[in-house]
Coordinates of C-alpha atoms and ligand atoms in Angstrom, one line a residue:
M1 CA 77.0 116.9 120.8
G2 CA 78.7 116.7 117.4
R3 CA 81.1 114.1 116.1
T4 CA 84.6 113.9 117.4
I5 CA 87.1 113.7 114.5
K6 CA 90.1 111.4 115.1
I7 CA 93.5 113.0 114.5
F8 CA 95.9 110.6 112.8
D9 CA 99.4 112.1 112.9
T10 CA 101.8 111.0 110.3
T11 CA 104.7 113.5 111.1
L12 CA 106.9 110.5 111.8
R13 CA 106.1 108.7 108.5
D14 CA 104.9 111.0 105.7
G15 CA 106.4 114.1 107.3
E16 CA 109.8 112.4 107.9
Q17 CA 109.8 111.3 104.3
S18 CA 110.2 114.9 103.1
P19 CA 113.7 116.1 102.2
G20 CA 115.7 117.4 105.1
C21 CA 113.2 116.2 107.7
S22 CA 114.8 112.9 108.8
M23 CA 115.1 112.2 112.5
N24 CA 117.0 109.7 114.5
L25 CA 115.5 107.3 117.0
N26 CA 115.8 109.4 120.0
E27 CA 114.3 112.4 118.3
K28 CA 111.4 110.3 117.0
L29 CA 110.7 109.1 120.5
E30 CA 110.6 112.6 121.8
V31 CA 108.2 113.6 119.0
A32 CA 106.0 110.6 119.8
K33 CA 105.8 111.7 123.5
E34 CA 104.9 115.2 122.4
L35 CA 102.2 113.8 120.1
E36 CA 100.8 111.8 123.0
A37 CA 100.8 115.0 125.1
L38 CA 99.0 116.7 122.2
H39 CA 96.3 114.0 122.4
V40 CA 96.4 112.8 118.9
D41 CA 94.4 109.6 118.5
I42 CA 96.8 107.6 116.3
I43 CA 100.6 108.0 115.7
E44 CA 101.8 106.7 112.4
A45 CA 105.3 106.0 113.7
G46 CA 107.0 105.0 110.4
F47 CA 107.2 102.4 107.6
A48 CA 108.8 99.4 109.2
I49 CA 110.0 97.6 106.1
S50 CA 111.7 100.7 104.8
S51 CA 114.8 100.4 107.0
P52 CA 116.0 98.7 110.2
G53 CA 116.3 102.2 111.8
D54 CA 112.6 102.9 111.0
A55 CA 111.6 99.5 112.4
A56 CA 113.6 100.1 115.6
A57 CA 112.1 103.6 116.1
I58 CA 108.5 102.3 115.6
S59 CA 109.2 99.5 118.2
A60 CA 110.6 102.0 120.7
I61 CA 107.5 104.2 120.2
A62 CA 105.1 101.3 120.5
E63 CA 106.7 100.2 123.8
T64 CA 106.7 103.8 125.2
V65 CA 103.5 105.5 124.1
R66 CA 100.4 104.3 126.1
G67 CA 97.9 107.0 125.5
C68 CA 97.0 106.5 121.8
S69 CA 97.3 104.0 118.9
V70 CA 100.6 103.4 117.3
C71 CA 100.6 102.4 113.6
S72 CA 103.1 101.3 111.0
L73 CA 102.6 101.6 107.2
S74 CA 103.0 98.6 104.9
R75 CA 102.4 98.0 101.3
C76 CA 100.0 95.2 100.3
N77 CA 102.7 92.6 100.6
E78 CA 103.3 89.9 103.2
A79 CA 106.8 90.8 104.1
D80 CA 105.8 94.5 104.7
I81 CA 102.9 93.4 106.9
D82 CA 105.1 91.0 108.9
A83 CA 107.6 93.8 109.5
A84 CA 104.8 96.3 110.5
W85 CA 103.3 93.9 113.0
E86 CA 106.7 93.0 114.4
A87 CA 107.4 96.7 115.0
I88 CA 104.0 97.6 116.6
R89 CA 103.1 94.4 118.4
H90 CA 103.9 95.8 121.9
A91 CA 101.8 98.9 121.5
A92 CA 98.9 99.5 123.8
A93 CA 96.7 99.9 120.7
P94 CA 98.5 98.6 117.6
R95 CA 97.3 99.4 114.1
I96 CA 98.5 98.1 110.7
H97 CA 98.1 100.5 107.8
T98 CA 98.3 98.8 104.5
F99 CA 98.0 100.4 101.1
I100 CA 98.0 99.9 97.3
A101 CA 97.5 102.3 94.4
T102 CA 94.1 102.3 92.6
S103 CA 94.4 105.0 89.9
P104 CA 94.9 103.9 86.3
V105 CA 98.3 105.6 85.9
H106 CA 99.7 104.0 89.1
M107 CA 98.3 100.6 88.3
E108 CA 99.6 100.5 84.8
Y109 CA 103.0 102.2 85.1
K110 CA 104.0 101.7 88.8
L111 CA 102.4 98.4 89.9
K112 CA 102.0 96.9 86.4
M113 CA 98.8 95.2 87.7
T114 CA 95.3 94.9 86.3
E115 CA 92.2 96.0 88.3
A116 CA 91.4 92.4 89.0
Q117 CA 94.9 91.8 90.5
V118 CA 94.7 94.9 92.7
L119 CA 91.3 93.7 94.0
E120 CA 92.7 90.3 94.8
S121 CA 95.7 91.8 96.5
V122 CA 93.5 94.1 98.7
A123 CA 91.4 91.1 99.8
H124 CA 94.3 88.9 100.5
H125 CA 96.6 91.5 102.3
V126 CA 93.9 93.1 104.4
A127 CA 92.9 89.6 105.6
Y128 CA 96.6 88.8 106.2
A129 CA 97.0 91.9 108.4
K130 CA 93.8 91.2 110.2
K131 CA 95.2 87.8 111.4
Y132 CA 97.7 89.8 113.4
C133 CA 95.8 92.9 114.4
P134 CA 92.1 93.8 115.0
D135 CA 92.7 97.4 113.9
V136 CA 93.6 97.5 110.2
E137 CA 93.5 100.6 108.1
F138 CA 93.5 100.3 104.3
S139 CA 94.4 103.1 101.9
A140 CA 93.7 103.4 98.2
E141 CA 96.7 105.4 97.1
D142 CA 95.9 108.1 94.6
A143 CA 92.2 107.6 95.3
T144 CA 91.2 111.0 94.0
R145 CA 92.4 110.1 90.5
S146 CA 90.9 106.6 90.6
D147 CA 87.7 105.4 88.9
M148 CA 84.9 105.9 91.4
N149 CA 83.2 102.6 90.7
F150 CA 86.4 100.7 90.9
L151 CA 87.2 102.5 94.2
C152 CA 83.8 101.2 95.6
R153 CA 84.8 97.7 94.7
V154 CA 88.2 98.0 96.2
F155 CA 86.8 99.4 99.5
E156 CA 84.1 96.7 99.5
A157 CA 86.8 94.1 99.3
A158 CA 88.8 95.7 102.1
I159 CA 85.7 95.8 104.3
R160 CA 84.9 92.2 103.7
A161 CA 88.5 91.3 104.5
G162 CA 88.3 93.1 107.9
A163 CA 89.5 96.7 107.4
T164 CA 88.2 98.9 110.2
T165 CA 89.3 102.2 108.7
L166 CA 89.3 103.2 105.0
N167 CA 91.5 106.0 103.9
I168 CA 90.8 108.0 100.8
P169 CA 94.0 109.9 100.1
D170 CA 94.7 112.7 97.7
T171 CA 98.2 111.5 97.1
V172 CA 99.2 114.1 94.6
G173 CA 97.3 117.1 96.0
Y174 CA 95.0 117.2 93.0
T175 CA 91.4 117.4 94.2
T176 CA 89.3 120.4 95.3
P177 CA 87.0 120.7 98.3
D178 CA 83.7 120.3 96.4
E179 CA 85.1 117.4 94.3
Y180 CA 86.4 115.6 97.3
A181 CA 83.2 116.0 99.3
A182 CA 81.3 114.6 96.3
L183 CA 83.7 111.6 96.1
I184 CA 83.1 110.8 99.8
R185 CA 79.3 111.1 99.3
Y186 CA 79.5 108.8 96.3
L187 CA 81.6 106.2 98.2
R188 CA 79.2 106.3 101.1
E189 CA 76.2 105.7 98.9
H190 CA 77.7 102.9 96.7
T191 CA 80.0 100.8 98.9
P192 CA 78.2 98.0 100.8
G193 CA 79.2 97.9 104.5
I194 CA 80.9 101.4 104.5
E195 CA 78.6 102.5 107.3
N196 CA 80.4 100.1 109.7
V197 CA 83.9 101.5 109.2
T198 CA 85.7 104.8 109.9
L199 CA 86.5 106.9 106.8
S200 CA 89.7 108.8 106.7
C201 CA 91.2 111.6 104.6
H202 CA 94.9 112.1 103.8
M203 CA 95.5 115.2 101.8
H204 CA 98.7 116.6 100.2
N205 CA 99.1 120.3 99.6
D206 CA 100.4 120.6 96.1
L207 CA 97.6 123.1 95.2
G208 CA 97.5 124.6 98.7
M209 CA 94.2 122.9 99.5
A210 CA 95.1 120.1 101.8
V211 CA 93.4 121.6 104.9
A212 CA 90.4 122.8 103.0
N213 CA 90.0 119.4 101.4
S214 CA 90.3 117.7 104.8
L215 CA 87.6 119.9 106.2
A216 CA 85.4 119.3 103.2
G217 CA 86.0 115.6 103.8
V218 CA 84.8 115.7 107.4
M219 CA 81.7 117.7 106.3
A220 CA 80.9 114.9 103.9
G221 CA 81.2 112.2 106.6
V222 CA 84.9 111.5 107.1
D223 CA 85.7 110.8 110.8
Q224 CA 89.6 110.8 110.7
I225 CA 92.0 113.4 109.4
E226 CA 95.6 112.4 108.6
C227 CA 98.0 115.3 109.0
T228 CA 101.4 116.4 110.2
I229 CA 102.8 119.0 112.5
N230 CA 103.7 122.2 110.6
G231 CA 102.3 120.4 107.5
I232 CA 105.7 118.8 106.7
G233 CA 105.5 116.0 104.1
E234 CA 106.3 114.9 100.6
R235 CA 106.7 117.8 98.1
A236 CA 104.4 120.7 99.2
G237 CA 103.6 118.8 102.4
N238 CA 100.5 117.3 104.1
A239 CA 97.5 118.9 105.7
S240 CA 98.8 120.7 108.8
L241 CA 97.6 119.3 112.1
E242 CA 97.5 122.7 113.8
E243 CA 95.4 124.3 111.0
C244 CA 92.9 121.4 110.9
A245 CA 92.5 121.3 114.7
M246 CA 92.2 125.1 115.1
A247 CA 89.7 125.3 112.2
L248 CA 87.5 122.7 114.0
N249 CA 88.0 124.5 117.3
T250 CA 87.6 128.1 116.2
R251 CA 84.7 127.4 113.9
R252 CA 82.9 124.9 116.1
D253 CA 79.8 127.1 115.4
F254 CA 80.1 126.1 111.7
Y255 CA 81.5 122.6 111.7
G256 CA 79.8 121.4 114.9
M257 CA 82.5 118.9 115.5
D258 CA 85.4 118.4 118.0
C259 CA 88.7 116.7 118.1
N260 CA 90.7 115.6 121.1
I261 CA 93.8 117.8 120.4
D262 CA 95.0 119.8 123.4
T263 CA 95.5 123.0 121.5
K264 CA 97.7 124.5 124.2
Q265 CA 100.4 122.0 123.2
I266 CA 100.4 123.1 119.5
Y267 CA 103.1 125.8 119.8
H268 CA 105.4 123.5 121.7
A269 CA 105.0 120.7 119.2
S270 CA 105.6 123.0 116.3
R271 CA 108.8 124.4 117.8
M272 CA 110.0 120.9 118.6
I273 CA 109.6 119.8 114.9
Q274 CA 111.3 123.0 113.7
T275 CA 114.2 122.5 116.1
I276 CA 114.7 118.8 115.4
T277 CA 114.4 119.0 111.6
G278 CA 116.0 122.4 111.2
V279 CA 113.1 123.3 108.8
A280 CA 111.6 126.6 109.9
V281 CA 108.0 127.6 109.1
A282 CA 107.3 130.8 107.2
P283 CA 106.4 133.9 109.3
T284 CA 103.0 133.9 107.7
K285 CA 102.3 130.2 108.4
P286 CA 98.8 130.1 110.0
I287 CA 98.5 129.4 113.7
I288 CA 102.3 129.1 114.5
G289 CA 104.2 131.5 112.2
A290 CA 106.0 134.4 113.8
N291 CA 103.4 136.8 112.4
A292 CA 100.3 134.8 113.0
F293 CA 99.3 137.0 115.9
A294 CA 101.3 140.1 115.1
H295 CA 99.4 143.3 114.3
E296 CA 101.6 145.7 112.3
A297 CA 99.2 148.2 110.6
G298 CA 98.3 151.1 112.9
I299 CA 94.6 150.7 112.2
H300 CA 94.8 147.0 113.3
Q301 CA 96.8 147.8 116.4
H302 CA 94.3 150.5 117.4
G303 CA 91.4 148.0 117.0
V304 CA 93.2 145.2 118.9
L305 CA 94.0 147.6 121.7
A306 CA 90.3 148.6 122.0
N307 CA 89.1 145.0 121.7
K308 CA 91.1 142.0 120.7
Q309 CA 88.2 140.5 118.8
T310 CA 88.4 143.2 116.1
Y311 CA 91.3 141.4 114.4
E312 CA 91.9 138.2 116.4
I313 CA 89.7 135.2 115.8
M314 CA 91.7 133.0 118.3
T315 CA 94.1 133.9 121.1
P316 CA 97.8 133.1 121.1
E317 CA 97.3 131.5 124.5
S318 CA 94.8 129.0 123.0
V319 CA 97.6 127.5 120.9
G320 CA 100.1 127.7 123.8
I321 CA 102.1 130.8 122.7
P322 CA 103.3 132.0 126.1
K323 CA 102.7 135.5 127.4
N324 CA 106.0 137.2 127.9
A325 CA 105.0 138.0 131.5
I326 CA 108.2 137.0 133.3
V327 CA 111.6 138.0 132.2
L328 CA 114.4 136.0 133.7
G329 CA 117.9 137.4 134.5
K330 CA 121.0 136.5 136.5
H331 CA 119.2 136.9 139.8
S332 CA 116.4 134.5 138.9
G333 CA 116.3 131.4 140.9
R334 CA 115.9 127.8 139.9
H335 CA 112.2 127.8 140.9
A336 CA 111.3 130.7 138.5
F337 CA 113.4 129.1 135.8
E338 CA 111.6 125.7 136.2
E339 CA 108.2 127.4 136.4
R340 CA 108.8 129.3 133.1
L341 CA 109.9 126.1 131.4
I342 CA 106.7 124.4 132.5
E343 CA 104.7 127.3 131.1
L344 CA 106.5 126.9 127.8
G345 CA 105.5 123.3 127.7
Y346 CA 108.8 121.6 128.7
S347 CA 108.9 119.0 131.5
L348 CA 112.5 118.1 132.2
D349 CA 113.7 115.4 134.6
S350 CA 115.9 116.6 137.4
E351 CA 119.2 115.8 135.7
A352 CA 118.2 117.7 132.5
L353 CA 116.8 120.5 134.6
N354 CA 120.2 120.8 136.5
K355 CA 122.1 120.9 133.2
A356 CA 119.7 123.5 131.7
F357 CA 119.9 125.6 134.8
E358 CA 123.7 125.6 134.7
K359 CA 123.6 126.8 131.0
F360 CA 121.0 129.4 132.0
K361 CA 123.3 130.9 134.6
I362 CA 126.1 131.1 132.1
L363 CA 123.8 132.8 129.6
A364 CA 122.3 135.1 132.2
D365 CA 125.8 136.4 132.9
K366 CA 126.2 137.3 129.3
K367 CA 122.8 138.8 128.7
K368 CA 120.8 141.3 130.7
V369 CA 117.5 139.6 130.2
V370 CA 116.8 136.0 129.2
K371 CA 113.6 135.7 127.1
D372 CA 111.4 132.8 126.2
R373 CA 113.2 132.2 122.9
D374 CA 116.5 132.1 124.8
L375 CA 115.1 129.4 127.1
E376 CA 113.8 127.5 124.1
A377 CA 117.2 127.7 122.6
L378 CA 118.7 126.3 125.8
V379 CA 116.4 123.3 126.2
G380 CA 114.9 122.9 122.8
A381 CA 117.2 120.3 121.3
V382 CA 116.8 116.6 121.9
P383 CA 120.0 115.5 123.5
V384 CA 122.1 112.9 121.7
T385 CA 121.7 109.6 123.5
G386 CA 124.6 107.6 124.8
T387 CA 128.0 109.1 125.3
E388 CA 128.8 112.1 123.1
K389 CA 131.8 111.1 121.1
F390 CA 133.1 114.6 120.5
A391 CA 132.8 117.8 122.6
L392 CA 134.2 121.2 121.8
E393 CA 136.9 122.3 124.3
N394 CA 138.1 125.6 122.7
F395 CA 138.8 127.3 119.4
V396 CA 140.8 130.2 118.0
I397 CA 140.0 131.8 114.7
N398 CA 142.3 134.2 113.0
T399 CA 140.4 136.0 110.2
G400 CA 140.3 139.2 108.2
N401 CA 139.5 140.4 104.7
T402 CA 143.1 140.4 103.5
I403 CA 144.4 137.1 105.0
T404 CA 143.6 133.4 104.7
T405 CA 141.5 132.4 107.7
T406 CA 143.0 129.9 110.1
A407 CA 141.1 127.9 112.7
V408 CA 142.6 126.0 115.6
I409 CA 140.0 123.6 117.1
R410 CA 140.4 121.6 120.2
V411 CA 137.9 118.8 120.7
K412 CA 137.5 116.2 123.4
K413 CA 137.4 112.8 121.8
G414 CA 136.5 110.2 124.3
E415 CA 139.1 110.5 127.1
E416 CA 141.6 112.3 125.0
S417 CA 141.8 115.7 123.4
A418 CA 142.7 116.4 119.8
E419 CA 143.7 119.7 118.2
R420 CA 143.9 120.4 114.5
V421 CA 144.5 123.5 112.4
A422 CA 142.9 124.3 109.0
A423 CA 143.3 127.3 106.7
Y424 CA 140.3 128.3 104.5
N425 CA 138.4 131.1 103.0
G426 CA 136.2 132.0 105.9
P427 CA 136.0 131.1 109.7
I428 CA 133.1 128.6 109.4
E429 CA 134.8 126.7 106.6
A430 CA 138.1 126.7 108.3
A431 CA 136.6 125.5 111.6
F432 CA 134.6 122.7 109.9
H433 CA 137.7 121.5 108.0
A434 CA 139.7 121.4 111.2
I435 CA 137.0 119.3 112.8
N436 CA 136.9 116.9 109.8
K437 CA 140.6 116.3 110.4
I438 CA 139.9 115.3 114.0
V439 CA 137.0 113.0 113.1
G440 CA 138.9 111.5 110.2
R441 CA 135.9 111.0 108.0
E442 CA 134.8 112.7 104.7
I443 CA 132.0 115.0 106.0
T444 CA 130.2 117.2 103.5
L445 CA 128.2 120.3 104.5
K446 CA 125.0 120.2 102.5
D447 CA 123.1 123.1 104.1
Y448 CA 123.9 125.7 106.7
S449 CA 121.7 128.4 108.3
L450 CA 122.2 130.9 111.0
K451 CA 119.5 133.0 112.6
A452 CA 119.1 135.2 115.7
M453 CA 116.8 133.6 118.2
T454 CA 116.0 136.8 120.0
D455 CA 116.4 140.5 119.2
G456 CA 119.1 142.9 120.4
E457 CA 122.9 142.9 120.1
D458 CA 123.3 140.2 122.7
A459 CA 120.9 137.8 120.9
Q460 CA 121.6 134.1 120.8
A461 CA 122.4 132.7 117.4
E462 CA 121.0 129.3 116.3
A463 CA 123.1 127.5 113.7
I464 CA 121.6 124.5 111.8
V465 CA 123.8 122.3 109.6
K466 CA 122.9 119.4 107.4
I467 CA 125.8 117.1 106.8
C468 CA 126.4 113.8 105.2
F469 CA 129.2 111.2 105.6
D470 CA 131.3 109.7 102.8
G471 CA 129.0 111.3 100.1
D472 CA 125.9 109.4 101.2
E473 CA 123.2 112.0 100.8
D474 CA 120.5 109.5 101.8
E475 CA 121.7 109.6 105.3
M476 CA 121.6 113.3 106.0
V477 CA 122.1 114.4 109.6
T478 CA 120.8 117.7 111.1
G479 CA 123.0 119.4 113.8
R480 CA 122.0 122.4 115.9
G481 CA 124.1 124.7 118.0
V482 CA 123.2 127.8 120.0
S483 CA 125.5 130.5 121.4
T484 CA 125.8 134.2 121.7
D485 CA 128.8 133.9 119.4
V486 CA 127.9 132.9 115.8
I487 CA 131.1 130.9 115.2
E488 CA 130.7 129.0 118.4
A489 CA 127.0 128.2 117.5
S490 CA 128.2 126.9 114.1
I491 CA 130.9 124.7 115.5
K492 CA 128.5 123.3 118.1
A493 CA 126.0 122.6 115.4
Y494 CA 128.6 120.7 113.3
I495 CA 129.8 118.7 116.3
N496 CA 126.1 118.0 117.3
G497 CA 125.5 116.6 113.8
I498 CA 128.6 114.4 114.0
N499 CA 127.6 113.0 117.5
K500 CA 124.1 112.3 116.1
Y501 CA 125.6 110.4 113.2
F502 CA 127.8 108.2 115.5
N503 CA 124.9 107.6 118.0
N504 CA 122.3 106.6 115.3
Ligands
KIV1 O1 99.8 110.0 100.1 C1 99.5 108.9 100.2 O2 98.7 108.3 99.4 C2 100.1 108.1 101.3 C3 99.5 106.7 101.5 C4 100.6 105.7 101.8 C5 98.5 106.8 102.6 O3 100.9 108.6 102.0
ZN2 ZN1 100.9 110.8 101.8

C-alpha cells in the first residue's frame, strides 16, 4: 500500500483571489460543501484578516463542514493569527496557515526585513498560532527562489515552534520538476526534525508546470498537494485539483500513491466553479474541458469504437461526466427528473426540487428534449439568499437596424412594481439602462458573455455579467441568467448580479 497524498484545496482562498473569481458567502458555502463531497482533506476557506466578508465566510464554512479540516491563511503577524483563529475556531478540525516570504527579493523590497528578523518572526508567530491550534501550517513564500540553507534554518525554526505542516510554495511559478524535486530532497536531508512533519507543495502555473511540479514534489517526499478546482488562482493559476488527482489515479502504476478524492465528483465541482465565477475553462482543458473526451479524427473514432483504450486513458464516467442515456421531455415525471439530477451530482432539498421541477416543465414545453446541460442550467446557480430585492416581471424591446432601440422593463421591487424606459444603441444596453433607473444606483457593466448551453435552434442561452456599483471595481459581482431567449437571459443575469450585491 503506497502513501496517501493529502489534497489541500485553496479554491476559496488563492483561487478566489484571481480576477473575476470572487464569490459571496452563500456561494462559498456551497463550494465548501462540494469540496467536502469531493473528499478533500483540507479546505483553505479564506484569509480572515483580509475583509469582514472573508472572515464571515470562513466562520460559516467552519461551522458547517464536518468531514475535513478547515483552514484560514494569516501572515506572520499577531492580528492576522487572531483573526484566523476567530474564524476557524468552531471547525471540526481547525488549521491555522501562517506564512512569510523567505526569498532575497521579497525580504529586501517587500518585507524590508533581514534574514535574522524573518527567522525570529517565524519562531514567534508559529508558536503564537500553536497556542490556539494544534494544527499549524507554515509556508515560506517564494521558497523556490530562496537560499536553500536559509530555507532549512527557517523550517527548523518553524518545526521547533510547533508547525505540523511545512509548505514549500513556488509562488511565482518559476521552478521546474527536476529542480523542485532536488529542493525537497535537500530540505529533507538538511533540516533537523523534518521527518516528523508533513511536507506540502503549492505550485503556481506561470510556466505551465504547476501540476508536473506538484507530482515531482510528491515523488521526492511531499505528502500534501495544494491546488484549486479548474486551476483558478493568481495570474496563470494554481495546480489544478482534477489534474493532480487524476494523474495519481490514472498512473497509480507509476506513482504508487493514492489520494482520497472521489473522482466521480470532479465534473460537478468543476461545473459549479465555472457557473459561480462565470469563468469558463478552455475546451482543451485536461479532464474537464469540453473536448477532453471527444474524438474528432476519423482514425481515432474508428479506434475508440473498436476498443476505447486505443485513445482513452481514463473514462468520462470516472470523473463524473454523465452518460447521456436518458433524455427528458414534457412527459417526464418528477421521479425521472430527480433521478437524473442525482446522477448529475445535484442533491436538492424538496423546496429547491419543487422549484426546479416547475422550471423544468416550463422549459420542456418550449423544447422537444431537455438535455443534461439544460438541467445544469436550470439548477446550476447558487440561489441568492434572503429575499430577492428585484425580480423581472416583463419586458418589451423595440429594436431594428435603422432605429434607436428602446427597452421597457417592469421589475418587482419588494411589494411594488416599477417600470422604466430607456433608449440606447442595442437591446441589451437599453434594457440594462432601464434597470439602472429602477435600482437608482450607478451600475457599470464590466464584462458580458453569452453562450449556448446546448445545441440546436431551441438551445438555452447562458448570460454572465460582471458588474460593479458606484465605480468600485474591487467589489465586482457576477450575475447569471438562463433562458431560451438571449435578451431575457441577459436581463436575468443583470438582475441576479444586482440581487447578489444587495444580499452580500
Ligand atoms: O503562492 C504562495 O506562496 C501562497 C502562500 C500564501 C502559500 O499562496
Ligand atoms: Zn499561492
